[in-house]
Amino acid sequence: MAEPTGVETAVIEAEQEDFSPEEFPSEYTTESAASADAPVRKPVTTGNSYGTGRRKEAIARVRIVPGTGKWTINGRSLDTYFPNKVHQQIVNEPFVVLGAEEAFDVIARIDGGGVTGQAGALRMGLSRALAVLDVENNRPPLKKAGFLTRDARATERKKYGLKKARKAPQYSKR
């Protein structure tokens, strides 16, 4: 048999070496040293919680406090601010999902947008406030229901040469 060359000799020697176990850790972790030492944030348990929601052009700033289910939206009650039952149902959905319909009083300030956009913004702000209040128990059902996801759809701008965003003037062959 032929003598091994220099490269082959190095490969054979590397295969025969005994590596010590301290050179290779038995377990690997995905955490960096900085994140492993980071303090754990405790959820807010005081009962008061804040959340901001946006939908289309509407912005809702929501505060929830333990109470009896009283709604105050821009100084008015839920029934007078949202007379439509569909909008009332949209706004109340986070409480229904969590089974806490009359556990909190809601104080909200809503600016901009139309009625449906304001209802969606209020629902998102309320959901965010509830999620911050008890992260382990409230966040998963609200996330599953889709209340913590921002609906990014907005009105498309009008383009020049068109009547609306996409509507073109009537075509005439001659």
CSV table of N, CA and C in Angstrom, one decimal:
chain,number,residue,atom,x,y,z
A,1,MET,N,0.8,-1.2,0.0
A,1,MET,CA,0.0,0.0,0.0
A,1,MET,C,0.9,1.2,0.0
A,2,ALA,N,0.4,2.3,-0.6
A,2,ALA,CA,1.2,3.5,-0.8
A,2,ALA,C,1.2,4.3,0.5
A,3,GLU,N,2.2,5.1,0.7
A,3,GLU,CA,2.4,5.9,1.9
A,3,GLU,C,1.4,7.1,1.8
A,4,PRO,N,0.7,7.5,2.9
A,4,PRO,CA,-0.2,8.6,2.9
A,4,PRO,C,0.6,9.9,2.7
A,5,THR,N,-0.1,10.8,2.0
A,5,THR,CA,0.5,12.2,1.8
A,5,THR,C,0.3,13.0,3.0
A,6,GLY,N,0.9,14.3,3.0
A,6,GLY,CA,0.8,15.1,4.2
A,6,GLY,C,-0.6,15.5,4.6
A,7,VAL,N,-1.5,15.7,3.6
A,7,VAL,CA,-2.9,16.0,4.0
A,7,VAL,C,-3.6,14.8,4.5
A,8,GLU,N,-3.4,13.6,3.9
A,8,GLU,CA,-4.0,12.4,4.4
A,8,GLU,C,-3.5,12.1,5.8
A,9,THR,N,-2.3,12.4,6.1
A,9,THR,CA,-1.7,12.1,7.4
A,9,THR,C,-2.4,13.0,8.5
A,10,ALA,N,-2.7,14.3,8.1
A,10,ALA,CA,-3.3,15.2,9.1
A,10,ALA,C,-4.8,14.7,9.3
A,11,VAL,N,-5.5,14.2,8.3
A,11,VAL,CA,-6.8,13.7,8.5
A,11,VAL,C,-6.8,12.5,9.4
A,12,ILE,N,-5.9,11.6,9.2
A,12,ILE,CA,-5.9,10.4,10.0
A,12,ILE,C,-5.6,10.7,11.4
A,13,GLU,N,-4.7,11.7,11.7
A,13,GLU,CA,-4.3,12.0,13.0
A,13,GLU,C,-5.5,12.7,13.7
A,14,ALA,N,-6.3,13.5,13.0
A,14,ALA,CA,-7.4,14.2,13.5
A,14,ALA,C,-8.5,13.2,13.9
A,15,GLU,N,-8.7,12.1,13.1
A,15,GLU,CA,-9.7,11.1,13.4
A,15,GLU,C,-9.3,10.3,14.6
A,16,GLN,N,-8.0,10.1,14.9
A,16,GLN,CA,-7.5,9.3,16.0
A,16,GLN,C,-7.4,10.1,17.3
A,17,GLU,N,-7.5,11.5,17.3
A,17,GLU,CA,-7.4,12.3,18.5
A,17,GLU,C,-8.6,12.0,19.3
A,18,ASP,N,-8.4,12.1,20.6
A,18,ASP,CA,-9.5,11.9,21.6
A,18,ASP,C,-9.9,13.3,22.1
A,19,PHE,N,-11.1,13.8,21.7
A,19,PHE,CA,-11.6,15.1,22.1
A,19,PHE,C,-12.1,15.0,23.5
A,20,SER,N,-11.8,16.0,24.4
A,20,SER,CA,-12.3,16.0,25.7
A,20,SER,C,-13.7,16.6,25.7
A,21,PRO,N,-14.6,16.1,26.6
A,21,PRO,CA,-16.0,16.5,26.6
A,21,PRO,C,-16.2,18.0,27.0
A,22,GLU,N,-15.2,18.6,27.7
A,22,GLU,CA,-15.4,20.0,28.1
A,22,GLU,C,-15.3,20.9,26.9
A,23,GLU,N,-14.7,20.4,25.8
A,23,GLU,CA,-14.6,21.3,24.6
A,23,GLU,C,-15.9,21.5,23.9
A,24,PHE,N,-16.8,20.5,24.0
A,24,PHE,CA,-18.1,20.5,23.4
A,24,PHE,C,-19.2,20.4,24.4
A,25,PRO,N,-20.1,21.4,24.6
A,25,PRO,CA,-21.1,21.3,25.6
A,25,PRO,C,-22.1,20.2,25.2
A,26,SER,N,-22.7,19.6,26.3
A,26,SER,CA,-23.6,18.5,26.0
A,26,SER,C,-25.0,19.1,25.6
A,27,GLU,N,-25.3,20.3,26.1
A,27,GLU,CA,-26.6,20.9,25.8
A,27,GLU,C,-26.3,22.3,25.2
A,28,TYR,N,-27.2,22.7,24.3
A,28,TYR,CA,-27.1,24.0,23.6
A,28,TYR,C,-28.3,24.8,24.0
A,29,THR,N,-28.2,26.0,24.1
A,29,THR,CA,-29.3,26.9,24.5
A,29,THR,C,-29.5,28.0,23.4
A,30,THR,N,-30.7,28.4,23.2
A,30,THR,CA,-31.0,29.4,22.2
A,30,THR,C,-30.9,30.8,22.9
A,31,GLU,N,-30.9,30.9,24.2
A,31,GLU,CA,-30.8,32.2,24.9
A,31,GLU,C,-29.4,32.7,25.0
A,32,SER,N,-29.3,34.0,24.8
A,32,SER,CA,-28.0,34.6,24.9
A,32,SER,C,-27.8,34.9,26.4
A,33,ALA,N,-26.6,35.2,26.8
A,33,ALA,CA,-26.3,35.4,28.2
A,33,ALA,C,-27.1,36.6,28.8
A,34,ALA,N,-27.2,37.7,27.9
A,34,ALA,CA,-27.9,38.9,28.3
A,34,ALA,C,-29.4,38.6,28.6
A,35,SER,N,-30.1,37.8,27.7
A,35,SER,CA,-31.5,37.6,27.8
A,35,SER,C,-31.8,36.6,29.0
A,36,ALA,N,-30.8,35.7,29.3
A,36,ALA,CA,-31.0,34.8,30.4
A,36,ALA,C,-31.0,35.5,31.7
A,37,ASP,N,-30.2,36.6,31.8
A,37,ASP,CA,-30.1,37.3,33.1
A,37,ASP,C,-31.1,38.4,33.2
A,38,ALA,N,-31.9,38.7,32.1
A,38,ALA,CA,-32.8,39.8,32.2
A,38,ALA,C,-33.9,39.5,33.2
A,39,PRO,N,-34.4,40.6,33.9
A,39,PRO,CA,-35.4,40.4,34.9
A,39,PRO,C,-36.8,40.1,34.2
A,40,VAL,N,-37.6,39.2,34.9
A,40,VAL,CA,-38.9,38.8,34.3
A,40,VAL,C,-39.9,39.9,34.7
A,41,ARG,N,-40.6,40.4,33.6
A,41,ARG,CA,-41.6,41.4,33.9
A,41,ARG,C,-42.9,40.8,34.4
A,42,LYS,N,-43.4,41.3,35.5
A,42,LYS,CA,-44.6,40.8,36.1
A,42,LYS,C,-45.8,41.5,35.5
A,43,PRO,N,-46.9,40.8,35.3
A,43,PRO,CA,-48.1,41.5,34.7
A,43,PRO,C,-48.7,42.5,35.7
A,44,VAL,N,-49.3,43.5,35.1
A,44,VAL,CA,-50.0,44.5,36.0
A,44,VAL,C,-51.2,43.9,36.6
A,45,THR,N,-51.3,43.9,37.9
A,45,THR,CA,-52.4,43.3,38.6
A,45,THR,C,-53.2,44.4,39.4
A,46,THR,N,-53.0,45.6,39.2
A,46,THR,CA,-53.7,46.7,40.0
A,46,THR,C,-55.1,46.8,39.6
A,47,GLY,N,-55.5,46.3,38.4
A,47,GLY,CA,-56.8,46.5,38.0
A,47,GLY,C,-57.0,47.6,37.0
A,48,ASN,N,-56.3,48.6,37.1
A,48,ASN,CA,-56.4,49.7,36.1
A,48,ASN,C,-55.5,49.4,34.9
A,49,SER,N,-55.9,49.6,33.7
A,49,SER,CA,-55.1,49.3,32.6
A,49,SER,C,-55.5,50.2,31.4
A,50,TYR,N,-54.5,50.5,30.6
A,50,TYR,CA,-54.7,51.4,29.5
A,50,TYR,C,-54.4,50.7,28.1
A,51,GLY,N,-55.0,51.1,27.1
A,51,GLY,CA,-54.8,50.6,25.8
A,51,GLY,C,-55.2,51.6,24.7
A,52,THR,N,-54.5,51.6,23.6
A,52,THR,CA,-54.8,52.4,22.4
A,52,THR,C,-55.1,51.6,21.2
A,53,GLY,N,-56.2,51.9,20.6
A,53,GLY,CA,-56.5,51.2,19.4
A,53,GLY,C,-56.7,52.1,18.2
A,54,ARG,N,-56.4,51.6,17.0
A,54,ARG,CA,-56.6,52.4,15.8
A,54,ARG,C,-57.3,51.5,14.7
A,55,ARG,N,-58.1,52.2,14.0
A,55,ARG,CA,-58.8,51.5,12.9
A,55,ARG,C,-59.2,52.6,11.8
A,56,LYS,N,-58.7,52.4,10.6
A,56,LYS,CA,-58.9,53.4,9.6
A,56,LYS,C,-58.4,54.7,10.1
A,57,GLU,N,-59.2,55.8,10.2
A,57,GLU,CA,-58.8,57.1,10.7
A,57,GLU,C,-59.1,57.3,12.2
A,58,ALA,N,-59.7,56.3,12.8
A,58,ALA,CA,-60.1,56.5,14.2
A,58,ALA,C,-59.0,56.0,15.2
A,59,ILE,N,-58.9,56.8,16.3
A,59,ILE,CA,-58.0,56.5,17.4
A,59,ILE,C,-58.8,56.4,18.7
A,60,ALA,N,-58.7,55.3,19.4
A,60,ALA,CA,-59.4,55.2,20.7
A,60,ALA,C,-58.3,55.0,21.8
A,61,ARG,N,-58.5,55.9,22.8
A,61,ARG,CA,-57.6,55.7,24.0
A,61,ARG,C,-58.6,55.2,25.1
A,62,VAL,N,-58.2,54.0,25.6
A,62,VAL,CA,-59.2,53.3,26.5
A,62,VAL,C,-58.5,53.1,27.9
A,63,ARG,N,-59.3,53.3,28.9
A,63,ARG,CA,-58.9,53.0,30.3
A,63,ARG,C,-59.9,52.1,30.9
A,64,ILE,N,-59.5,50.9,31.5
A,64,ILE,CA,-60.5,50.1,32.2
A,64,ILE,C,-60.1,50.0,33.7
A,65,VAL,N,-61.1,50.1,34.5
A,65,VAL,CA,-61.0,50.0,36.0
A,65,VAL,C,-62.0,49.0,36.5
A,66,PRO,N,-61.7,48.2,37.6
A,66,PRO,CA,-62.7,47.3,38.1
A,66,PRO,C,-63.9,48.0,38.5
A,67,GLY,N,-65.1,47.4,38.1
A,67,GLY,CA,-66.3,48.1,38.4
A,67,GLY,C,-67.5,47.2,38.0
A,68,THR,N,-68.6,47.8,37.5
A,68,THR,CA,-69.8,47.1,37.3
A,68,THR,C,-70.2,47.0,35.8
A,69,GLY,N,-69.4,47.4,34.9
A,69,GLY,CA,-69.7,47.3,33.5
A,69,GLY,C,-70.2,48.6,32.9
A,70,LYS,N,-69.9,49.8,33.6
A,70,LYS,CA,-70.4,51.1,33.1
A,70,LYS,C,-69.4,51.5,31.9
A,71,TRP,N,-70.0,52.0,30.9
A,71,TRP,CA,-69.3,52.5,29.7
A,71,TRP,C,-69.4,54.0,29.6
A,72,THR,N,-68.2,54.7,29.5
A,72,THR,CA,-68.2,56.2,29.2
A,72,THR,C,-67.3,56.4,28.0
A,73,ILE,N,-68.0,56.8,26.9
A,73,ILE,CA,-67.2,57.1,25.7
A,73,ILE,C,-67.5,58.6,25.3
A,74,ASN,N,-66.4,59.3,25.4
A,74,ASN,CA,-66.4,60.8,25.1
A,74,ASN,C,-67.5,61.4,26.0
A,75,GLY,N,-67.6,61.0,27.2
A,75,GLY,CA,-68.6,61.6,28.2
A,75,GLY,C,-70.0,61.0,28.0
A,76,ARG,N,-70.3,60.1,27.1
A,76,ARG,CA,-71.6,59.6,26.8
A,76,ARG,C,-71.6,58.1,27.1
A,77,SER,N,-72.8,57.5,27.3
A,77,SER,CA,-72.9,56.1,27.5
A,77,SER,C,-72.8,55.3,26.2
A,78,LEU,N,-72.6,54.0,26.3
A,78,LEU,CA,-72.4,53.1,25.2
A,78,LEU,C,-73.7,53.2,24.2
A,79,ASP,N,-74.9,53.2,24.8
A,79,ASP,CA,-76.1,53.2,24.0
A,79,ASP,C,-76.3,54.5,23.3
A,80,THR,N,-75.9,55.6,23.8
A,80,THR,CA,-76.1,56.9,23.1
A,80,THR,C,-75.0,57.1,22.1
A,81,TYR,N,-73.7,56.6,22.4
A,81,TYR,CA,-72.6,56.9,21.5
A,81,TYR,C,-72.7,55.9,20.3
A,82,PHE,N,-73.1,54.6,20.5
A,82,PHE,CA,-73.2,53.6,19.5
A,82,PHE,C,-74.7,53.1,19.5
A,83,PRO,N,-75.6,53.8,18.9
A,83,PRO,CA,-77.0,53.4,19.0
A,83,PRO,C,-77.3,52.1,18.2
A,84,ASN,N,-76.4,51.8,17.2
A,84,ASN,CA,-76.5,50.6,16.4
A,84,ASN,C,-76.1,49.4,17.2
A,85,LYS,N,-76.9,48.4,17.3
A,85,LYS,CA,-76.6,47.2,18.1
A,85,LYS,C,-75.4,46.4,17.6
A,86,VAL,N,-75.1,46.5,16.3
A,86,VAL,CA,-74.0,45.8,15.7
A,86,VAL,C,-72.7,46.4,16.2
A,87,HIS,N,-72.6,47.7,16.3
A,87,HIS,CA,-71.5,48.4,16.8
A,87,HIS,C,-71.3,48.1,18.3
A,88,GLN,N,-72.4,48.1,19.1
A,88,GLN,CA,-72.3,47.7,20.5
A,88,GLN,C,-71.7,46.3,20.7
A,89,GLN,N,-72.2,45.4,19.8
A,89,GLN,CA,-71.7,44.0,19.9
A,89,GLN,C,-70.2,43.9,19.5
A,90,ILE,N,-69.7,44.7,18.5
A,90,ILE,CA,-68.3,44.7,18.1
A,90,ILE,C,-67.5,45.2,19.3
A,91,VAL,N,-67.9,46.2,20.0
A,91,VAL,CA,-67.2,46.8,21.1
A,91,VAL,C,-67.1,45.9,22.3
A,92,ASN,N,-68.2,45.1,22.5
A,92,ASN,CA,-68.3,44.3,23.7
A,92,ASN,C,-67.6,42.9,23.5
A,93,GLU,N,-67.2,42.6,22.3
A,93,GLU,CA,-66.6,41.2,22.0
A,93,GLU,C,-65.5,40.8,22.9
A,94,PRO,N,-64.5,41.7,23.2
A,94,PRO,CA,-63.4,41.2,24.1
A,94,PRO,C,-63.9,40.7,25.4
A,95,PHE,N,-64.9,41.4,26.0
A,95,PHE,CA,-65.4,41.0,27.3
A,95,PHE,C,-66.1,39.6,27.2
A,96,VAL,N,-66.8,39.4,26.1
A,96,VAL,CA,-67.6,38.2,25.8
A,96,VAL,C,-66.6,37.0,25.7
A,97,VAL,N,-65.5,37.2,25.0
A,97,VAL,CA,-64.5,36.2,24.8
A,97,VAL,C,-63.9,35.8,26.1
A,98,LEU,N,-63.6,36.8,27.0
A,98,LEU,CA,-63.0,36.5,28.3
A,98,LEU,C,-64.0,36.1,29.4
A,99,GLY,N,-65.3,36.3,29.1
A,99,GLY,CA,-66.3,36.0,30.1
A,99,GLY,C,-66.3,37.0,31.2
A,100,ALA,N,-66.0,38.3,30.9
A,100,ALA,CA,-65.9,39.3,32.0
A,100,ALA,C,-66.8,40.5,31.6
A,101,GLU,N,-68.1,40.3,31.3
A,101,GLU,CA,-68.9,41.3,30.7
A,101,GLU,C,-69.1,42.5,31.6
A,102,GLU,N,-69.3,42.2,32.9
A,102,GLU,CA,-69.6,43.3,33.9
A,102,GLU,C,-68.5,43.4,35.0
A,103,ALA,N,-67.3,43.1,34.6
A,103,ALA,CA,-66.2,43.1,35.6
A,103,ALA,C,-65.5,44.5,35.6
A,104,PHE,N,-65.6,45.2,34.6
A,104,PHE,CA,-64.8,46.5,34.4
A,104,PHE,C,-65.6,47.6,34.0
A,105,ASP,N,-65.3,48.8,34.4
A,105,ASP,CA,-65.8,50.0,33.9
A,105,ASP,C,-64.9,50.5,32.8
A,106,VAL,N,-65.4,51.0,31.7
A,106,VAL,CA,-64.6,51.4,30.5
A,106,VAL,C,-64.8,52.9,30.3
A,107,ILE,N,-63.6,53.6,30.3
A,107,ILE,CA,-63.6,55.1,30.0
A,107,ILE,C,-62.8,55.2,28.8
A,108,ALA,N,-63.4,55.8,27.7
A,108,ALA,CA,-62.7,55.9,26.4
A,108,ALA,C,-62.9,57.3,25.8
A,109,ARG,N,-61.8,57.6,25.1
A,109,ARG,CA,-61.9,58.9,24.3
A,109,ARG,C,-61.5,58.5,22.8
A,110,ILE,N,-62.5,58.8,21.9
A,110,ILE,CA,-62.3,58.4,20.5
A,110,ILE,C,-62.3,59.6,19.6
A,111,ASP,N,-61.3,59.7,18.7
A,111,ASP,CA,-61.2,60.8,17.8
A,111,ASP,C,-61.1,60.3,16.4
A,112,GLY,N,-61.7,61.0,15.4
A,112,GLY,CA,-61.5,60.7,14.0
A,112,GLY,C,-62.3,59.5,13.5
A,113,GLY,N,-62.4,59.4,12.2
A,113,GLY,CA,-63.0,58.3,11.6
A,113,GLY,C,-64.5,58.3,11.6
A,114,GLY,N,-65.1,57.2,11.1
A,114,GLY,CA,-66.5,57.0,11.1
A,114,GLY,C,-67.0,56.1,12.2
A,115,VAL,N,-68.2,55.8,12.3
A,115,VAL,CA,-68.8,55.0,13.4
A,115,VAL,C,-68.2,53.6,13.4
A,116,THR,N,-68.1,52.9,12.3
A,116,THR,CA,-67.5,51.5,12.3
A,116,THR,C,-66.0,51.5,12.6
A,117,GLY,N,-65.3,52.5,12.1
A,117,GLY,CA,-63.9,52.6,12.4
A,117,GLY,C,-63.7,52.9,13.9
A,118,GLN,N,-64.5,53.7,14.5
A,118,GLN,CA,-64.4,54.0,15.9
A,118,GLN,C,-64.7,52.8,16.7
A,119,ALA,N,-65.7,52.0,16.3
A,119,ALA,CA,-66.1,50.8,17.1
A,119,ALA,C,-64.9,49.8,17.0
A,120,GLY,N,-64.3,49.7,15.8
A,120,GLY,CA,-63.1,48.8,15.7
A,120,GLY,C,-61.9,49.3,16.5
A,121,ALA,N,-61.7,50.6,16.5
A,121,ALA,CA,-60.6,51.1,17.3
A,121,ALA,C,-60.8,50.9,18.8
A,122,LEU,N,-62.1,51.1,19.2
A,122,LEU,CA,-62.4,50.9,20.7
A,122,LEU,C,-62.2,49.4,21.0
A,123,ARG,N,-62.6,48.5,20.2
A,123,ARG,CA,-62.4,47.1,20.4
A,123,ARG,C,-61.0,46.7,20.6
A,124,MET,N,-60.1,47.3,19.7
A,124,MET,CA,-58.7,47.0,19.8
A,124,MET,C,-58.1,47.6,21.0
A,125,GLY,N,-58.4,48.8,21.4
A,125,GLY,CA,-57.9,49.5,22.6
A,125,GLY,C,-58.3,48.7,23.8
A,126,LEU,N,-59.5,48.3,23.9
A,126,LEU,CA,-60.0,47.5,25.0
A,126,LEU,C,-59.3,46.2,25.1
A,127,SER,N,-59.1,45.5,24.0
A,127,SER,CA,-58.4,44.2,23.9
A,127,SER,C,-57.0,44.4,24.4
A,128,ARG,N,-56.3,45.4,24.0
A,128,ARG,CA,-54.9,45.7,24.4
A,128,ARG,C,-54.9,45.9,25.9
A,129,ALA,N,-55.8,46.7,26.5
A,129,ALA,CA,-55.9,47.0,27.9
A,129,ALA,C,-56.1,45.7,28.7
A,130,LEU,N,-57.0,44.8,28.2
A,130,LEU,CA,-57.2,43.6,28.9
A,130,LEU,C,-56.1,42.6,28.8
A,131,ALA,N,-55.3,42.6,27.7
A,131,ALA,CA,-54.2,41.8,27.5
A,131,ALA,C,-53.0,42.2,28.4
A,132,VAL,N,-52.9,43.5,28.7
A,132,VAL,CA,-51.8,44.0,29.6
A,132,VAL,C,-52.2,43.6,31.0
A,133,LEU,N,-53.5,43.6,31.3
A,133,LEU,CA,-53.9,43.4,32.7
A,133,LEU,C,-53.5,42.0,33.2
A,134,ASP,N,-53.7,41.0,32.4
A,134,ASP,CA,-53.3,39.6,32.8
A,134,ASP,C,-52.8,38.9,31.6
A,135,VAL,N,-51.5,38.9,31.4
A,135,VAL,CA,-50.9,38.5,30.1
A,135,VAL,C,-51.1,37.0,29.9
A,136,GLU,N,-50.9,36.2,31.0
A,136,GLU,CA,-51.0,34.7,30.8
A,136,GLU,C,-52.4,34.2,30.5
A,137,ASN,N,-53.4,34.8,31.1
A,137,ASN,CA,-54.8,34.3,30.9
A,137,ASN,C,-55.6,35.1,29.8
A,138,ASN,N,-55.4,36.4,29.7
A,138,ASN,CA,-56.2,37.1,28.7
A,138,ASN,C,-55.6,37.2,27.3
A,139,ARG,N,-54.3,37.2,27.2
A,139,ARG,CA,-53.7,37.4,25.8
A,139,ARG,C,-54.0,36.3,24.9
A,140,PRO,N,-53.9,35.0,25.2
A,140,PRO,CA,-54.1,33.9,24.2
A,140,PRO,C,-55.5,33.9,23.6
A,141,PRO,N,-56.6,34.0,24.4
A,141,PRO,CA,-57.9,34.0,23.8
A,141,PRO,C,-58.2,35.3,22.9
A,142,LEU,N,-57.7,36.4,23.3
A,142,LEU,CA,-57.8,37.6,22.5
A,142,LEU,C,-57.1,37.5,21.2
A,143,LYS,N,-55.9,37.0,21.3
A,143,LYS,CA,-55.0,36.8,20.1
A,143,LYS,C,-55.7,35.8,19.1
A,144,LYS,N,-56.3,34.7,19.7
A,144,LYS,CA,-56.9,33.7,18.8
A,144,LYS,C,-58.2,34.3,18.1
A,145,ALA,N,-58.9,35.2,18.8
A,145,ALA,CA,-60.0,35.8,18.3
A,145,ALA,C,-59.7,36.9,17.3
A,146,GLY,N,-58.4,37.3,17.2
A,146,GLY,CA,-57.9,38.3,16.3
A,146,GLY,C,-58.1,39.8,16.7
A,147,PHE,N,-58.3,40.0,18.0
A,147,PHE,CA,-58.6,41.3,18.5
A,147,PHE,C,-57.3,42.1,18.8
A,148,LEU,N,-56.2,41.5,18.8
A,148,LEU,CA,-54.9,42.2,19.1
A,148,LEU,C,-54.2,42.5,17.8
A,149,THR,N,-54.7,42.1,16.6
A,149,THR,CA,-54.1,42.3,15.3
A,149,THR,C,-54.6,43.6,14.7
A,150,ARG,N,-53.8,44.5,14.4
A,150,ARG,CA,-54.2,45.8,13.8
A,150,ARG,C,-54.6,45.6,12.3
A,151,ASP,N,-55.8,46.0,12.0
A,151,ASP,CA,-56.3,46.0,10.6
A,151,ASP,C,-55.7,47.1,9.9
A,152,ALA,N,-54.7,46.9,9.0
A,152,ALA,CA,-53.9,47.9,8.4
A,152,ALA,C,-54.6,48.5,7.1
A,153,ARG,N,-55.8,48.0,6.8
A,153,ARG,CA,-56.4,48.5,5.5
A,153,ARG,C,-56.8,49.9,5.7
A,154,ALA,N,-56.5,50.8,4.8
A,154,ALA,CA,-56.9,52.2,4.8
A,154,ALA,C,-57.4,52.6,3.4
A,155,THR,N,-58.0,53.7,3.3
A,155,THR,CA,-58.5,54.2,2.0
A,155,THR,C,-57.3,54.5,1.0
A,156,GLU,N,-57.5,53.9,-0.2
A,156,GLU,CA,-56.5,54.1,-1.2
A,156,GLU,C,-56.6,55.5,-1.8
A,157,ARG,N,-55.5,56.2,-2.1
A,157,ARG,CA,-55.5,57.5,-2.5
A,157,ARG,C,-56.1,57.6,-4.0
A,158,LYS,N,-56.7,58.8,-4.3
A,158,LYS,CA,-57.2,59.1,-5.6
A,158,LYS,C,-56.0,59.4,-6.5
A,159,LYS,N,-56.0,58.8,-7.8
A,159,LYS,CA,-54.9,59.1,-8.7
A,159,LYS,C,-55.4,60.1,-9.8
A,160,TYR,N,-54.5,61.0,-10.2
A,160,TYR,CA,-54.8,61.9,-11.3
A,160,TYR,C,-55.1,61.1,-12.6
A,161,GLY,N,-56.1,61.7,-13.4
A,161,GLY,CA,-56.5,61.0,-14.6
A,161,GLY,C,-57.6,60.0,-14.3
A,162,LEU,N,-57.9,59.7,-13.1
A,162,LEU,CA,-59.0,58.8,-12.7
A,162,LEU,C,-60.0,59.6,-11.9
A,163,LYS,N,-61.3,59.0,-11.9
A,163,LYS,CA,-62.3,59.7,-11.2
A,163,LYS,C,-62.2,59.4,-9.7
A,164,LYS,N,-61.8,58.2,-9.3
A,164,LYS,CA,-61.6,57.8,-7.9
A,164,LYS,C,-60.3,57.1,-7.8
A,165,ALA,N,-60.1,56.2,-6.8
A,165,ALA,CA,-58.8,55.6,-6.7
A,165,ALA,C,-58.5,54.7,-7.9
A,166,ARG,N,-59.5,54.0,-8.4
A,166,ARG,CA,-59.3,53.0,-9.5
A,166,ARG,C,-60.3,53.2,-10.6
A,167,LYS,N,-61.3,54.0,-10.4
A,167,LYS,CA,-62.4,54.1,-11.4
A,167,LYS,C,-61.9,55.1,-12.5
A,168,ALA,N,-61.8,54.6,-13.7
A,168,ALA,CA,-61.4,55.4,-14.9
A,168,ALA,C,-62.6,56.0,-15.5
A,169,PRO,N,-62.4,57.1,-16.2
A,169,PRO,CA,-63.5,57.7,-17.0
A,169,PRO,C,-64.0,56.8,-18.1
A,170,GLN,N,-65.2,57.0,-18.5
A,170,GLN,CA,-65.7,56.1,-19.6
A,170,GLN,C,-64.9,56.2,-20.8
A,171,TYR,N,-64.6,55.0,-21.4
A,171,TYR,CA,-63.8,54.9,-22.6
A,171,TYR,C,-64.7,55.1,-23.8
A,172,SER,N,-64.2,56.0,-24.8
A,172,SER,CA,-65.0,56.2,-26.0
A,172,SER,C,-64.0,55.9,-27.2
A,173,LYS,N,-64.4,55.0,-28.0
A,173,LYS,CA,-63.5,54.6,-29.1
A,173,LYS,C,-63.3,55.7,-30.1
A,174,ARG,N,-64.4,56.6,-30.4
A,174,ARG,CA,-64.2,57.7,-31.3
A,174,ARG,C,-64.6,59.0,-30.7
